[in-house]
Coordinates of C-alpha atoms in Angstrom, one line a residue:
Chain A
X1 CA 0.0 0.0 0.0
X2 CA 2.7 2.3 0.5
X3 CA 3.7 2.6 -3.2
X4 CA 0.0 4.0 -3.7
X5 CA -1.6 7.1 -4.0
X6 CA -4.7 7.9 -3.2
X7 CA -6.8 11.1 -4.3
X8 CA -8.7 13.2 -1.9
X9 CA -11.8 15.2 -3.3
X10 CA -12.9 17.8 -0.6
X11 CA -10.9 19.7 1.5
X12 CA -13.6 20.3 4.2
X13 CA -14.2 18.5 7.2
X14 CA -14.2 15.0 6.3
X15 CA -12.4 15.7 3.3
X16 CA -9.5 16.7 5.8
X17 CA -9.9 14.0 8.3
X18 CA -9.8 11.5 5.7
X19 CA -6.6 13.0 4.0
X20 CA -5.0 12.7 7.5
X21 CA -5.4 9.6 8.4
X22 CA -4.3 8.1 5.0
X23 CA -0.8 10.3 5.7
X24 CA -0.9 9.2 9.4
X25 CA -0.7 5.9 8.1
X26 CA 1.8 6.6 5.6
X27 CA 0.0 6.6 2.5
X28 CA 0.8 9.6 -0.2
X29 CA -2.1 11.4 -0.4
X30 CA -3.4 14.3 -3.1
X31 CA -5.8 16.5 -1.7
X32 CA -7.9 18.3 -4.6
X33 CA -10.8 21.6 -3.6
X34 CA -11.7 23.8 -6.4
X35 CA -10.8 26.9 -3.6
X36 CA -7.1 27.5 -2.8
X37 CA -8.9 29.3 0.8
X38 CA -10.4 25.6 1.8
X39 CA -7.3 23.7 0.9
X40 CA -5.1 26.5 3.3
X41 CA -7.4 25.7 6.1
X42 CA -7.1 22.3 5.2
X43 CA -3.3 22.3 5.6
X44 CA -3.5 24.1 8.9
X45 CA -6.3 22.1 10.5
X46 CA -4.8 18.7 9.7
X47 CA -1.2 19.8 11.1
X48 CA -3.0 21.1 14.7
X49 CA -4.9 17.7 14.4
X50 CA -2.3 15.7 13.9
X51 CA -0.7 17.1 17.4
X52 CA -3.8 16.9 19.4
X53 CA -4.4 13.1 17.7
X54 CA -2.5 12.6 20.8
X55 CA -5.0 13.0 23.1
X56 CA -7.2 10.3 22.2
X57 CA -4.1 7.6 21.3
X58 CA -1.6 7.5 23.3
X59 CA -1.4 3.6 22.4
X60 CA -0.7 4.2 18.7
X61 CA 2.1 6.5 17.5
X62 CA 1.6 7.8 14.5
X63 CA 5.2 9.5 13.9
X64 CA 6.6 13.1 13.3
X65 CA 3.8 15.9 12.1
X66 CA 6.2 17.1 9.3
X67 CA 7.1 13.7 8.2
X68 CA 3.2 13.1 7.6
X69 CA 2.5 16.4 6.5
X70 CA 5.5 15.8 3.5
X71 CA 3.3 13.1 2.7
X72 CA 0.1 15.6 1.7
X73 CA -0.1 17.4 -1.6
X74 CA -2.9 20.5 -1.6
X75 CA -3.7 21.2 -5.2
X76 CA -6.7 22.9 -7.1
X77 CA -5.5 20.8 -10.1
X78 CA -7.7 17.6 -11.0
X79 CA -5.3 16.9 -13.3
X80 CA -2.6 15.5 -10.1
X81 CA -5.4 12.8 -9.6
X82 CA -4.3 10.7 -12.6
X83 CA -1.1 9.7 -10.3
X84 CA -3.7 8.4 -7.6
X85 CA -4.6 4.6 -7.4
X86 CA -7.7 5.2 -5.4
X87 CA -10.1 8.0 -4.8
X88 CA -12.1 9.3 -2.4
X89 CA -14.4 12.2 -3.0
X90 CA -16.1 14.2 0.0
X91 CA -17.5 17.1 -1.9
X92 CA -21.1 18.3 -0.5
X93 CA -23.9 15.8 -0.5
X94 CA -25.5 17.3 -4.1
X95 CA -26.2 15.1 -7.0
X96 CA -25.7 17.7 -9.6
X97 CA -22.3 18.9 -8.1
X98 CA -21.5 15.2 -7.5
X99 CA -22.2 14.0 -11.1
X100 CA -19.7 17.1 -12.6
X101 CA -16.7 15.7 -10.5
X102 CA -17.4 12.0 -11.8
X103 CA -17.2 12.5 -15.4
X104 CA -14.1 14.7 -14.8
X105 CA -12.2 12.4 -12.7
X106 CA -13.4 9.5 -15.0
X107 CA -11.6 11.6 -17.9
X108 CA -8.2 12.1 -16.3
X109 CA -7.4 9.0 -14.1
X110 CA -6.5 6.1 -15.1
X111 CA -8.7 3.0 -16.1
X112 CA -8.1 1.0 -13.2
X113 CA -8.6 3.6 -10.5
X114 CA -11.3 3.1 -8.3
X115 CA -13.3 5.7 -6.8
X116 CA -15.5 5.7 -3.2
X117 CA -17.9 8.0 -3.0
X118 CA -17.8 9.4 0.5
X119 CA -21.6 10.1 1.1
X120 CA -24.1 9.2 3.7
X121 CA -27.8 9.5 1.4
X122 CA -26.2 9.7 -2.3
X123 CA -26.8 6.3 -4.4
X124 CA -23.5 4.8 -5.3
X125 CA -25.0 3.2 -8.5
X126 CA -26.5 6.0 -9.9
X127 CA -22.6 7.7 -9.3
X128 CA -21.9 4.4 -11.3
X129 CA -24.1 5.4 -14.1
X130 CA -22.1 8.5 -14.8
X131 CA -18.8 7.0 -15.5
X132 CA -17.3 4.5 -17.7
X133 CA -16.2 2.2 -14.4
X134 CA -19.4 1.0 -12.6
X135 CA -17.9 -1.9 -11.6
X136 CA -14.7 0.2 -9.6
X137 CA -16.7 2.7 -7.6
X138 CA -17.7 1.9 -4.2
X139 CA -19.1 4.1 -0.9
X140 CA -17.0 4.4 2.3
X141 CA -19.3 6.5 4.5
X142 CA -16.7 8.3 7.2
X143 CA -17.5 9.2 10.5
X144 CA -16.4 12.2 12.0
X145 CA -14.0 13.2 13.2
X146 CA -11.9 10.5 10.9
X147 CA -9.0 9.7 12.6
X148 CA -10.5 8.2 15.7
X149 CA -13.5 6.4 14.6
X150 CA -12.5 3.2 14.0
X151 CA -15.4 1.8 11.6
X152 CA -16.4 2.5 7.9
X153 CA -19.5 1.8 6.8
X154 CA -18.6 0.5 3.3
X155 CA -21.6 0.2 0.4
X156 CA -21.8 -1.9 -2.6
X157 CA -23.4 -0.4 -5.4
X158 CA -25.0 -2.7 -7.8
X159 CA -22.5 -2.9 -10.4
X160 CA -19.4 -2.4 -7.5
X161 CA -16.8 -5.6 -8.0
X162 CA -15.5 -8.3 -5.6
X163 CA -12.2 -6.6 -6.5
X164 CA -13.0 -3.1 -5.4
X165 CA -14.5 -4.4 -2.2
X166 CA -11.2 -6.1 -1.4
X167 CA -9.4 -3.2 -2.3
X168 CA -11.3 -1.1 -0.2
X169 CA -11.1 -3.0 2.5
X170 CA -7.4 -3.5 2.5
X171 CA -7.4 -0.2 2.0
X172 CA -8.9 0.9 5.1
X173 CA -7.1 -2.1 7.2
X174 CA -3.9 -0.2 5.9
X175 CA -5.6 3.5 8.0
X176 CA -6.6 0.6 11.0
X177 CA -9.9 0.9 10.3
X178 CA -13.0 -1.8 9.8
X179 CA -14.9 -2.3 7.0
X180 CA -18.5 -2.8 7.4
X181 CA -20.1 -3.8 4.5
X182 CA -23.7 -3.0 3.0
X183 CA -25.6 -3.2 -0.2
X184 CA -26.8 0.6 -1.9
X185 CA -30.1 1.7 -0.6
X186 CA -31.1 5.5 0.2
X187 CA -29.9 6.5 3.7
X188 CA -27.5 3.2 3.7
X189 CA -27.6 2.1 7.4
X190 CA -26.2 4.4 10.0
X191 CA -27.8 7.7 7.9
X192 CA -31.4 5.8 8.1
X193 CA -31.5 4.8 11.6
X194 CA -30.0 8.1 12.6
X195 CA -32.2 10.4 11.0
X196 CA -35.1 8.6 11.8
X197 CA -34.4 8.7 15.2
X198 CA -33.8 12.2 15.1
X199 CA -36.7 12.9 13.5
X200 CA -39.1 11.2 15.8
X201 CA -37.2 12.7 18.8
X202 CA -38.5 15.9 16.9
X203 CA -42.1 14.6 16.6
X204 CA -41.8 13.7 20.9
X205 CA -40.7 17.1 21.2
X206 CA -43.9 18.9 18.8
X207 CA -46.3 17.0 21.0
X208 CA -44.7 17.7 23.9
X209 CA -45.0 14.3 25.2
X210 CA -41.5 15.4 27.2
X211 CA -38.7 17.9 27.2
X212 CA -35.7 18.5 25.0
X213 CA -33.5 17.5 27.9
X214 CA -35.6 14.6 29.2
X215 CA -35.7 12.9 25.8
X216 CA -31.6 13.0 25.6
X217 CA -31.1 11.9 29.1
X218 CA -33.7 8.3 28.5
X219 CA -31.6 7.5 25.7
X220 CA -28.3 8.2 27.0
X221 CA -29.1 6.8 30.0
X222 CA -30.8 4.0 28.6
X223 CA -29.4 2.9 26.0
X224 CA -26.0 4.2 26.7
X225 CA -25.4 6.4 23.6
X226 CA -22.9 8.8 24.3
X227 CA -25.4 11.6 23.1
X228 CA -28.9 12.1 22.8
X229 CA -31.0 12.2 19.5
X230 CA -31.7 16.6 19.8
X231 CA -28.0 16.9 20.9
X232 CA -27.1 15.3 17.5
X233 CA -29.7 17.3 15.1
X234 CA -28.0 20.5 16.8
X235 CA -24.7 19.1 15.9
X236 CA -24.9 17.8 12.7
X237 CA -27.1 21.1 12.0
X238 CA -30.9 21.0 11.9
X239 CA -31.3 21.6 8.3
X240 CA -29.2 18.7 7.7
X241 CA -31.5 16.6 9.1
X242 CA -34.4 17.8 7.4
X243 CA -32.5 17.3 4.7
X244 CA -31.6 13.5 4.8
X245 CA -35.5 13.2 5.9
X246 CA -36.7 14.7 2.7
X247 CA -34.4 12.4 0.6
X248 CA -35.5 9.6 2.8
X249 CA -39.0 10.4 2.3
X250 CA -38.2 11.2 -1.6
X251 CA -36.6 7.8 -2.0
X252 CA -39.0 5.2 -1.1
X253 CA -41.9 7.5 -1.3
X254 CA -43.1 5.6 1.9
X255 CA -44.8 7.9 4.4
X256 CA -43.4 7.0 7.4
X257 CA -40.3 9.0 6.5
X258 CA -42.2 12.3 6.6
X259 CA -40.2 14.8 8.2
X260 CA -41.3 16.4 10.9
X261 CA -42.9 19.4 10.5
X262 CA -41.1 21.1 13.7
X263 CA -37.7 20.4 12.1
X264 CA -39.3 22.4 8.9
X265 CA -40.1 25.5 11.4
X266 CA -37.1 25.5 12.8
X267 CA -34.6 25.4 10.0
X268 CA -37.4 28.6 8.2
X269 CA -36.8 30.1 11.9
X270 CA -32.9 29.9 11.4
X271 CA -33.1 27.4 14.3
X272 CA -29.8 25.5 12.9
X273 CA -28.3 24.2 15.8
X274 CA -24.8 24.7 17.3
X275 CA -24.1 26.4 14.2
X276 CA -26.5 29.0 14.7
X277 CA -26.3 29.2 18.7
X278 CA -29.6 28.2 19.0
X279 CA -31.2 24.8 18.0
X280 CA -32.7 22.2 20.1
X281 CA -30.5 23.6 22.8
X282 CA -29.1 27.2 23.0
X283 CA -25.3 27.7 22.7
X284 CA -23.6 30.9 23.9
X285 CA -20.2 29.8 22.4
X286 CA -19.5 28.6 19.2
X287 CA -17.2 25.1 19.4
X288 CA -14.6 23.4 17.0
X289 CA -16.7 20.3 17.8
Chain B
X1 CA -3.5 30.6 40.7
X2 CA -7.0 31.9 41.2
X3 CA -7.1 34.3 38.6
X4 CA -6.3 31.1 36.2
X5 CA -8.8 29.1 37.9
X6 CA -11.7 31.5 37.5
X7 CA -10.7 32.3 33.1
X8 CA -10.6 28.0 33.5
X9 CA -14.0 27.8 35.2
X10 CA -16.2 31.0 33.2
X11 CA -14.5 29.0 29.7
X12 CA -15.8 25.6 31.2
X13 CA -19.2 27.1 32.3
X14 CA -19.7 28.6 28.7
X15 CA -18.7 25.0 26.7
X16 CA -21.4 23.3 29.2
X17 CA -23.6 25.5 28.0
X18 CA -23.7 27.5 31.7
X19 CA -24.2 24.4 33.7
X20 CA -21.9 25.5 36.7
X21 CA -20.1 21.8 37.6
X22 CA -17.9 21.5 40.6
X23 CA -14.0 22.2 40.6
X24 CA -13.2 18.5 40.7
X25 CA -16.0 17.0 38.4
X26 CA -14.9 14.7 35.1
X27 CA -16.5 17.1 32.4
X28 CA -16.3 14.4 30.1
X29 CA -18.5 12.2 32.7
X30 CA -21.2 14.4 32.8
X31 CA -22.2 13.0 29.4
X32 CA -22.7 17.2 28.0
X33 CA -20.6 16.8 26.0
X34 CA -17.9 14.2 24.7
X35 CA -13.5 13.8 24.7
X36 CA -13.5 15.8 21.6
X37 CA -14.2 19.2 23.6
X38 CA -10.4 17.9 25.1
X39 CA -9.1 20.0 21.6
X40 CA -11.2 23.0 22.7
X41 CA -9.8 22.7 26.4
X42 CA -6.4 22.5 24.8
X43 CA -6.4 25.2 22.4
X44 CA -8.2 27.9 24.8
X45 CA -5.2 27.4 27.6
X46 CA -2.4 27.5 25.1
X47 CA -4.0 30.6 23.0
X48 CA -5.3 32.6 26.9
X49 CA -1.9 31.3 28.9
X50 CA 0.6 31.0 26.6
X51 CA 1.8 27.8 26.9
X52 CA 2.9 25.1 24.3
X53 CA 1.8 21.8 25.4
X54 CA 4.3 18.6 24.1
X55 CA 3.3 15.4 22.8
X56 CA 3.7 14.5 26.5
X57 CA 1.3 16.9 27.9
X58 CA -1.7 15.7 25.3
X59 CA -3.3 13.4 28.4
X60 CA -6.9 13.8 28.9
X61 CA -6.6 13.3 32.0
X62 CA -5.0 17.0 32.4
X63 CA -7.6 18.5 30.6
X64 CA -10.8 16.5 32.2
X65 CA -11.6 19.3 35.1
X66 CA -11.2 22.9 36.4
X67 CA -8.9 21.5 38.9
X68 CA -6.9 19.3 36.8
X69 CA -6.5 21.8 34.1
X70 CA -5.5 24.2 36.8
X71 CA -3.1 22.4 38.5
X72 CA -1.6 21.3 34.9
X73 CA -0.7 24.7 34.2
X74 CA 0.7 25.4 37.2
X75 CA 2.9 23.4 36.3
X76 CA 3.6 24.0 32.8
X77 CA 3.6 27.8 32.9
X78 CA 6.7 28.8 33.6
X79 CA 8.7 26.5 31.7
X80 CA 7.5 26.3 27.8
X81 CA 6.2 29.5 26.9
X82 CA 5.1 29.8 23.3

C-alpha cells in the first residue's frame, strides 16, 4: 500500500480528516478543492490535528507531524489525480455537483482507479451510471472526526466488484480501520437509523409528550449512547436533518419518513443548531466540535 | 493561581452551556458533551496562557476538570512559553 496514492476530493471537514489519516498511516495522499482558501485551512487544521491526535491515542504512535505532512499534496488541479490509485471524493452531498466531479475524474485518471464516493444518502450506482467504471466505484461512509472512529460503513453499489471491495477494505485495514459492508439503498444504514431517530425525537418534542433534555437523558441513559437524538440534530445542524428526511422520504416515497414538520419550522426560523447558537438547545459559544 | 482558575471555570461554564459543575467534576463524565471538547480545552489554555503543550502533555486526563486543568498549568507555565 505504501507505493499507492490515493486522491482526496474535498478539503472540508471530512475531506481533511480523511486525507489525515491516509498520511498518518503513511499513504501519499493528493488533496484536490476547487478553492485555494479551503485547501489553506485544510493544511492548517490537519497539522494542529495531527498534534492533538494525541489526546485520544496515546497507544498508537503515529510518527513526526512534518514527516506526515510531507506526505500531503494541496492542489486545485484535477489533473494531479491521474497519479492516484484510489479516490475518495467528499464534496457536499448534491447530485448535480457530485455528477460534474465524476465525469471529470473518469476523464483524467486512469482506467483501473477506483473511486469511493464518501456520502451518507447519495446512491452509489447511480454515481456508477455517470462513468465508464461501474464496476470500480464503491461508498465508504466516514465518521467524524476521521482519525478516531475506527469503523467505515462501506456500500456496494449494484455494479461495484469483488475486487473493489477487497481493495477497499485493504485499504482501510492499511488506515486501521473496519470495514462494514452494506448493499446501496437510500440513507444506507447508520444515515437511516440516525435520522429517523432524530426525526421522531423531533415529533416527541412537537407533541410535547416530554422535554428536549428529558428525551436525551432516557436515551443516553438507557441505551448508553454517548449523546442524545436533539443533541445530535443540533450538531450535525438541523437543516441537515431535514434534509436526509426529505431524501429519505423522496426515495421510497413511503410515508413514514415524513419529516417532521417542527424540524421544517425550525430550520425557516434559522433554528440551525450549534451552528446558529440556538437549535434544540441554545449555545452561547460557538465550538470546533 | 485563582485568577487562572476562575478564566478556567467562566471557559468551562460557557462550553457546558452555563451548567456550573464543581471544581473536581470529570467534564467528560457528565455526558454534556464528549473527549472531543479535550481540543477545545487544549487550544483555549495554550491561545489565553501562553503555553505550548508537548506530545507528553496531550493526556486527557490534564484536561478533564477545572482542577486538573489548573493544577496542569501550574505546572507547565513557567517552563515552555510559546
Amino acid at each position: 500500500m505504501n507505493n499507492k496514492t490515493v486522491g482526496v476530493i474535498g478539503a472540508g471537514t471530512i475531506g481533511s480528516g480523511v486525507a489525515q489519516d491516509l498520511a498518518q498511516n503513511g499513504i501519499k495522499t493528493i488533496v484536490v478543492d476547487v478553492s485555494q482558501a479551503a485547501l489553506d485551512t485544510a493544511r492548517n487544521k490537519i497539522r494542529q490535528n495531527i498534534r492533538l491526535y494525541k489526546l485520544y491515542n496515546k497507544t498508537k504512535p503515529i510518527g513526526n507531524a512534518d514527516e506526515i505532512m510531507e506526505l500531503l499534496t494541496f492542489t486545485t488541479d484535477y489533473k494531479e489525480l491521474e497519479e492516484a490509485s484510489f479516490v475518495i471524493e467528499n464534496i457536499t452531498e448534491n447530485w448535480e455537483a457530485k455528477k460534474e466531479v465524476y465525469k471529470r475524474i473518469d476523464e483524467i485518471c486512469p482506467e483501473n482507479t477506483m473511486f469511493a464516493v464518501n456520502s451518507s444518502c447519495i446512491s452509489i450506482t447511480r454515481v456508477g451510471s455517470v462513468t465508464k467504471r461501474p464496476s470500480q466505484i464503491l461508498g465508504m461512509h466516514f465518521m467524524n472526526p476521521v482519525p478516531i472512529k475506527p469503523v467505515v460503513e462501506v456500500i456496494r453499489g449494484f455494479h461495484t466488484s469483488a475486487e473493489t471491495i477487497k481493495a477497499a477494505e485493504e485499504l482501510l485495514k492499511h488506515m486501521q480501520k473496519e470495514a462494514i459492508i452494506i448493499n446501496d439503498m437510500p440513507g444506507f444504514v447508520s444515515n437511516r437509523l440516525m435520522t429517523f431517530m432524530i426525526n421522531e425525537a423531533a415529533f416527541l418534542v412537537q407533541e410535547q409528550v416530554a422535554a428536549v433534555e428529558d428525551i436525551d437523558r432516557l436515551i443516553k441513559t438507557s441505551y448508553g449512547h454517548k449523546m442524545g437524538p436533539l443533541e445530535t440534530a443540533d450538531l450535525i445542524g438541523v437543516d441537515t436533518i431535514l434534509y436526509s428526511m426529505e431524501v429519505l422520504y423522496e426515495s421510497f416515497n413511503d410515508s413514514k419518513f415524513r419529516p417532521c414538520p417542527l424540524l421544517k419550522k425550525m430550520v425557516d426560523a434559522g433554528q440551525l443548531g450549534r451552528k446558529s447558537g440556538k437549535g434544540f438547545y441554545t449555545y452561547s459559544k460557538e465550538l470546533i466540535y | 493561581m485563582e485568577d487562572n482558575k476562575q478564566k478556567i471555570q467562566a471557559f468551562i461554564y460557557e462550553i457546558l452551556n452555563n451548567m456550573v459543575v464543581s471544581d473536581d467534576q470529570d467534564i467528560f463524565e457528565l455526558g454534556v458533551v464528549n473527549s472531543l471538547f479535550a481540543m477545545q480545552i487544549v487550544l483555549f489554555v495554550e491561545k489565553e496562557f501562553g503555553i505550548c503543550f508537548q506530545d507528553n502533555d496531550l493526556d486527557l486526563e490534564n484536561f478533564n476538570s477545572i482542577n486538573n486543568i489548573n493544577n496542569f498549568i501550574g505546572k507547565k507555565k513557567n517552563i515552555i512559553a510559546c
